[in-house]
Amino acid sequence: MFSAQIYRDRRQALASLVGDGTILLLGYRPSPITHADHTYPFRQESSFRYFFGLNEPNSAGLINAATGTSVMYGHDPDITDIIWEGDIPPLVERAAPYGVDGTMPMQSLAADLLRSNNIMFVPSTRATMTEQLRDVVGVNRPTAEAGTRKLIDAIVALRSIKTAEEIEEIIKATNRTKTAHLIAMAATRPGITEADVVRTMRSDAASHGWIEAYGPIFTVKGEVLHNPFHRNTMSDGALALHDGALLSDLGYASDITRTFPVNGAFSPVQKSVYQTVLNAQTAVIAASKPGVLNSEMHTLALTTIFEGLGELGVTHGDSGEAVAQGAAALFMPHGIGHMLGIDVHDMEGIGETYVGYNSDVVRSEQFGRNNLRLGRQLQDGFVLTVEPGCYFIPALIDRWEQQQQWAQWINFDRLNDFRDFGGVRIEDVVHITASGSAVLGDHIPRTIEEVEAACA
Amino acid sequence: MFSAQIYRDRRQALASLVGDGTILLLGYRPSPITHADHTYPFRQESSFRYFFGLNEPNSAGLINAATGTSVMYGHDPDITDIIWEGDIPPLVERAAPYGVDGTMPMQSLAADLLRSNNIMFVPSTRATMTEQLRDVVGVNRPTAEAGTRKLIDAIVALRSIKTAEEIEEIIKATNRTKTAHLIAMAATRPGITEADVVRTMRSDAASHGWIEAYGPIFTVKGEVLHNPFHRNTMSDGALALHDGALLSDLGYASDITRTFPVNGAFSPVQKSVYQTVLNAQTAVIAASKPGVLNSEMHTLALTTIFEGLGELGVTHGDSGEAVAQGAAALFMPHGIGHMLGIDVHDMEGIGETYVGYNSDVVRSEQFGRNNLRLGRQLQDGFVLTVEPGCYFIPALIDRWEQQQQWAQWINFDRLNDFRDFGGVRIEDVVHITASGSAVLGDHIPRTIEEVEAACA
């Protein structure tokens, strides 16, 4: 865990930004699989963990925004707990590493809130949390009201800027993730299944006690953007797309994608598409710095991809206009990246739009660009993914060809040669610094030569 | 999956038992970790899966209890789904293997229910399900009402009797589980940590793609009944208790506990306690048959343990009276066993008491016996755990000694020699047959000699 001073500083900064009122941060309840005695592995609510640290279910924190004092709510073990769960220290001892000003039993939280003025809390779409918000603050479907919006903005402002300790954790997560990617590249060969490779990766991760940041995408059908199954047999000539990552010990995420040839050698056409995606990623990383709009980085990636496909005869004409009108979304219907931290999609449990947009930068409604999760200006201290992709999605190609959508820029005859191509995505974790940006973690094979060497 | 006829027969049997009205069986929604785009591995609601089979989120089924006809509700993919999730067949195709009479889009379920008479549904304490029940049937805190109680009783009656196909699945799960137990016994040695052994087991399970039925207990502090941590270093002379199991491919559980010496050889005192627990298990399995009350099996286990501890000088006097009064609960404060099936604690998502008790057999309020999850008469076709244990819990010993509770039967002076002993539990999965009972799965080392050989 981080030092008590770090948690105290975070709470003090939050109180200062909010100014007055009572800030309620609820930890998660356990998430039942079937019922209370059969639960998923516990995951703490990220903002509670960020400000209060305690990684235990049924905890909460109150901060007096005017004074900055904080109280941790939790559970003191009774004889039944000792019999079933063991010799747990009292709450005051468990809370000590997080530097709070006091502790209280969780049962008194609802009553304490009744006596508080101007309670601010964070909405949630997680069912256990909406249930708990109903129990402790008596709201049925919590939304971001005026007072609460101030809290949301303050939390997003603070958590968006990663400190040195957080960067260290993200690097640790990324270096573990590198191991998984190297294993996948080495294990993949024609004739085995996607599941075979996933089992090999998972067995290695489990041998270290490492936890997945999310269920990995590992597939020869990379054109399916979120393909959680591992059902296909991998054939000679196909591309394998692997989007997977591990957590650090403190629960910080990474998020890395690599695409590589199942047989170890890219074909000339695969090389061309791969190099285009790599060019897009390189261009975006080079251009990312404080003050730049991430929506412009999205545009830069699309433009690079549209132009690269021109060399293959798939696209033609004015790339700027084609991208502006939305034609390039056929090849990359997702966003260029998102915030990353203790959450893979950092802070999105609060609400994606609060994290990625603001009053100056409004989310686009255009197909493809509407999936960009982070559109606003980059700032020194942000950590985000840069993940351009190029996909050939038969159902989408058919629909656009039938409607002759953007036929002035897309050569559908040529495009149909790519129906079985699949997809390429290259994703790294990038830290915005005062002067520009830096990819976090040890280098993971990325160029055509590096990837082919790692597959050998 | 099982054949369509099996699912049809199950639904027909349920309709016949219920008689009339509309039976609603809801599948689970995904369980978010932080929000909708970041979810735990999906687990289907067990009764929906039992009667309708479909292992997909956001599904539901209606059965007309008068006619037995059934409709599956679910999702038909649109272009967005195809882009993000791939080429999913239409619902009618995905529902076909389960033999339903029709399919409908999930969006029309709430409206269809408004037009239905006498809707019966199963309550749930899982937050995603209470949320969904509120959305589709408009109840805020669903409880078992009169009409619903009839449905609950019918589901429990059917699911309690395991068919040949289900027994096969439980055997498969148990045989996988045997592998994990043998690995743990072979890997354990003084000086390494509990976590080291858990990582070794998990790495092997992941290499096969096997899923844990529940987070394993693996600890030298076996006297902590539900010890989910693996924090201790294992020392020479300690006992390791391992309560862990894997699922079959169709999601059926097993539930096995073994206790073994960290250094590979039981001490004389450990042998004595272990043999006592083994005697209790052997006695209960031998006595278990249709018509016997499982609460009597609980008594039999406690009696055997109380008498066995008499040989060590820990207990003395009339074992029947001591057990009846609750004195033996000091050594085994949990129940002798529970139902097992597609849930580890089978059907307990519906409500533990509906599963284990009925109007004839009411749950005891006595300390220890109040934790018995299954008290009622055993029937041909039940599958349950038999899991006696003997624990020396310092906090509980201190409390009873201070209060001189049952001092006429317990020799606290002698008992204090066992403060560092830990605990022993031996658990197997037992099938009640017409003539008696049978332990399911391949034999897992159980006698002192077998366990010592497996640890070598």
Short mmCIF file of C-alpha atoms in Angstrom, two decimals, chain B residues 20-204:
data_model
loop_
_atom_site.label_atom_id
_atom_site.label_comp_id
_atom_site.label_asym_id
_atom_site.label_seq_id
_atom_site.Cartn_x
_atom_site.Cartn_y
_atom_site.Cartn_z
CA ASP B 20 -51.46 -23.29 -13.08
CA GLY B 21 -50.23 -19.72 -13.50
CA THR B 22 -47.20 -18.27 -15.26
CA ILE B 23 -43.76 -19.38 -14.14
CA LEU B 24 -41.07 -16.75 -14.68
CA LEU B 25 -37.47 -17.88 -14.56
CA LEU B 26 -34.97 -15.06 -15.00
CA GLY B 27 -31.39 -15.57 -16.06
CA TYR B 28 -28.76 -13.38 -14.47
CA ARG B 29 -27.56 -10.09 -15.85
CA PRO B 30 -23.79 -9.68 -16.06
CA SER B 31 -22.27 -8.77 -12.70
CA PRO B 32 -20.28 -5.55 -13.07
CA ILE B 33 -16.90 -5.19 -11.37
CA THR B 34 -16.98 -1.41 -11.80
CA HIS B 35 -19.51 -0.78 -14.59
CA ALA B 36 -21.24 -2.42 -17.54
CA ASP B 37 -18.06 -2.62 -19.66
CA HIS B 38 -16.06 -4.36 -16.93
CA THR B 39 -17.77 -7.44 -15.59
CA TYR B 40 -17.02 -10.61 -13.66
CA PRO B 41 -17.00 -13.90 -15.60
CA PHE B 42 -20.64 -14.60 -16.39
CA ARG B 43 -22.46 -17.16 -14.24
CA GLN B 44 -26.00 -18.16 -15.18
CA GLU B 45 -28.82 -18.33 -12.62
CA SER B 46 -28.99 -21.99 -11.67
CA SER B 47 -32.72 -22.66 -11.93
CA PHE B 48 -32.96 -20.88 -15.27
CA ARG B 49 -30.05 -22.96 -16.51
CA TYR B 50 -31.60 -26.13 -15.10
CA PHE B 51 -34.94 -25.65 -16.86
CA PHE B 52 -33.98 -23.59 -19.93
CA GLY B 53 -30.29 -24.41 -20.47
CA LEU B 54 -29.19 -21.21 -22.21
CA ASN B 55 -25.92 -20.02 -20.65
CA GLU B 56 -26.15 -16.38 -21.75
CA PRO B 57 -26.75 -13.15 -19.85
CA ASN B 58 -30.06 -11.29 -20.18
CA SER B 59 -32.21 -14.34 -20.89
CA ALA B 60 -35.46 -15.46 -19.33
CA GLY B 61 -38.08 -18.14 -19.65
CA LEU B 62 -41.83 -18.31 -19.18
CA ILE B 63 -43.67 -21.56 -18.61
CA ASN B 64 -47.45 -21.77 -18.79
CA ALA B 65 -48.03 -24.10 -15.86
CA ALA B 66 -51.42 -25.22 -17.12
CA THR B 67 -50.28 -26.24 -20.59
CA GLY B 68 -46.54 -26.78 -20.05
CA THR B 69 -45.62 -24.63 -23.05
CA SER B 70 -42.47 -22.58 -22.69
CA VAL B 71 -41.03 -19.44 -24.29
CA MET B 72 -37.38 -18.37 -24.16
CA TYR B 73 -36.67 -14.64 -24.00
CA GLY B 74 -33.34 -13.33 -25.21
CA HIS B 75 -31.40 -11.13 -27.52
CA ASP B 76 -31.17 -11.06 -31.31
CA PRO B 77 -27.92 -9.51 -32.53
CA ASP B 78 -27.97 -6.23 -34.41
CA ILE B 79 -25.13 -4.69 -36.42
CA THR B 80 -23.52 -3.21 -33.28
CA ASP B 81 -23.42 -6.64 -31.69
CA ILE B 82 -21.87 -8.11 -34.83
CA ILE B 83 -19.14 -5.46 -34.83
CA TRP B 84 -18.37 -5.85 -31.15
CA GLU B 85 -19.27 -9.45 -30.36
CA GLY B 86 -19.12 -11.27 -33.70
CA ASP B 87 -21.44 -13.28 -35.84
CA ILE B 88 -23.95 -14.53 -33.26
CA PRO B 89 -26.76 -16.78 -34.56
CA PRO B 90 -30.32 -15.54 -33.97
CA LEU B 91 -32.02 -16.43 -30.69
CA VAL B 92 -34.27 -19.02 -32.30
CA GLU B 93 -31.16 -20.96 -33.30
CA ARG B 94 -29.43 -20.54 -29.95
CA ALA B 95 -32.59 -21.66 -28.14
CA ALA B 96 -33.15 -24.71 -30.35
CA PRO B 97 -30.99 -27.13 -28.30
CA TYR B 98 -33.25 -26.57 -25.31
CA GLY B 99 -36.53 -27.56 -26.96
CA VAL B 100 -38.62 -24.49 -26.16
CA ASP B 101 -41.94 -23.84 -27.89
CA GLY B 102 -41.06 -20.30 -28.93
CA THR B 103 -38.66 -17.40 -28.57
CA MET B 104 -39.27 -13.71 -27.95
CA PRO B 105 -37.10 -10.60 -27.63
CA MET B 106 -36.14 -9.81 -24.02
CA GLN B 107 -37.53 -6.27 -24.42
CA SER B 108 -41.07 -7.62 -24.61
CA LEU B 109 -40.87 -9.61 -21.37
CA ALA B 110 -42.14 -6.87 -19.05
CA ALA B 111 -45.12 -6.17 -21.33
CA ASP B 112 -45.90 -9.88 -21.71
CA LEU B 113 -45.88 -10.23 -17.93
CA LEU B 114 -48.37 -7.38 -17.60
CA ARG B 115 -50.77 -9.52 -19.66
CA SER B 116 -50.12 -12.68 -17.61
CA ASN B 117 -52.10 -13.97 -14.68
CA ASN B 118 -50.67 -15.29 -11.46
CA ILE B 119 -46.98 -14.71 -12.13
CA MET B 120 -44.69 -16.80 -10.00
CA PHE B 121 -41.00 -16.08 -9.64
CA VAL B 122 -38.04 -17.03 -7.48
CA PRO B 123 -36.73 -14.43 -5.04
CA SER B 124 -33.02 -13.67 -4.96
CA THR B 125 -30.57 -11.79 -2.80
CA ARG B 126 -28.18 -11.20 -5.72
CA ALA B 127 -28.28 -7.46 -6.42
CA THR B 128 -28.40 -7.77 -10.23
CA MET B 129 -31.44 -10.00 -9.86
CA THR B 130 -33.36 -7.86 -7.38
CA GLU B 131 -32.75 -4.98 -9.81
CA GLN B 132 -34.12 -7.02 -12.68
CA LEU B 133 -37.12 -8.27 -10.71
CA ARG B 134 -37.95 -4.65 -9.97
CA ASP B 135 -37.70 -3.85 -13.68
CA VAL B 136 -39.78 -6.73 -15.01
CA VAL B 137 -42.28 -7.52 -12.27
CA GLY B 138 -42.23 -4.24 -10.39
CA VAL B 139 -41.41 -5.53 -6.93
CA ASN B 140 -38.86 -3.77 -4.81
CA ARG B 141 -37.82 -6.40 -2.30
CA PRO B 142 -39.17 -9.71 -3.60
CA THR B 143 -39.97 -12.24 -0.92
CA ALA B 144 -41.51 -15.66 -1.11
CA GLU B 145 -45.22 -14.99 -1.27
CA ALA B 146 -47.87 -17.66 -1.25
CA GLY B 147 -47.90 -18.22 -4.99
CA THR B 148 -44.15 -18.08 -5.30
CA ARG B 149 -43.65 -20.47 -2.40
CA LYS B 150 -45.40 -23.12 -4.46
CA LEU B 151 -42.87 -22.53 -7.25
CA ILE B 152 -39.95 -22.63 -4.84
CA ASP B 153 -41.09 -25.93 -3.37
CA ALA B 154 -41.56 -27.41 -6.85
CA ILE B 155 -38.09 -26.31 -7.99
CA VAL B 156 -36.48 -27.66 -4.82
CA ALA B 157 -38.37 -30.95 -5.18
CA LEU B 158 -37.12 -31.43 -8.75
CA ARG B 159 -33.57 -30.14 -8.44
CA SER B 160 -33.00 -32.12 -5.23
CA ILE B 161 -33.21 -35.41 -7.12
CA LYS B 162 -30.16 -35.73 -9.34
CA THR B 163 -30.50 -37.57 -12.65
CA ALA B 164 -27.89 -39.89 -14.14
CA GLU B 165 -26.56 -37.08 -16.36
CA GLU B 166 -26.08 -34.83 -13.37
CA ILE B 167 -24.31 -37.54 -11.38
CA GLU B 168 -21.92 -37.96 -14.31
CA GLU B 169 -21.11 -34.24 -14.21
CA ILE B 170 -20.53 -34.24 -10.45
CA ILE B 171 -18.21 -37.23 -10.86
CA LYS B 172 -16.28 -35.36 -13.57
CA ALA B 173 -15.96 -32.32 -11.30
CA THR B 174 -14.80 -34.54 -8.43
CA ASN B 175 -12.18 -36.29 -10.52
CA ARG B 176 -10.72 -32.93 -11.57
CA THR B 177 -10.82 -31.96 -7.91
CA LYS B 178 -8.86 -35.08 -7.01
CA THR B 179 -6.04 -33.82 -9.24
CA ALA B 180 -5.92 -30.54 -7.32
CA HIS B 181 -5.83 -32.32 -3.96
CA LEU B 182 -3.04 -34.66 -5.02
CA ILE B 183 -1.03 -31.67 -6.28
CA ALA B 184 -1.52 -29.85 -2.97
CA MET B 185 -0.43 -32.88 -0.95
CA ALA B 186 2.66 -33.39 -3.09
CA ALA B 187 3.62 -29.69 -3.17
CA THR B 188 3.27 -28.96 0.55
CA ARG B 189 6.41 -28.94 2.67
CA PRO B 190 7.68 -27.00 5.68
CA GLY B 191 8.99 -23.51 4.97
CA ILE B 192 6.86 -22.58 1.97
CA THR B 193 3.70 -20.49 2.16
CA GLU B 194 0.08 -21.45 1.71
CA ALA B 195 0.05 -19.11 -1.29
CA ASP B 196 2.89 -21.10 -2.89
CA VAL B 197 0.75 -24.23 -2.88
CA VAL B 198 -2.37 -22.39 -4.08
CA ARG B 199 -0.40 -20.95 -7.01
CA THR B 200 0.80 -24.42 -7.93
CA MET B 201 -2.75 -25.78 -7.88
CA ARG B 202 -4.18 -22.85 -9.78
CA SER B 203 -1.50 -23.01 -12.43
CA ASP B 204 -2.33 -26.65 -13.09
#
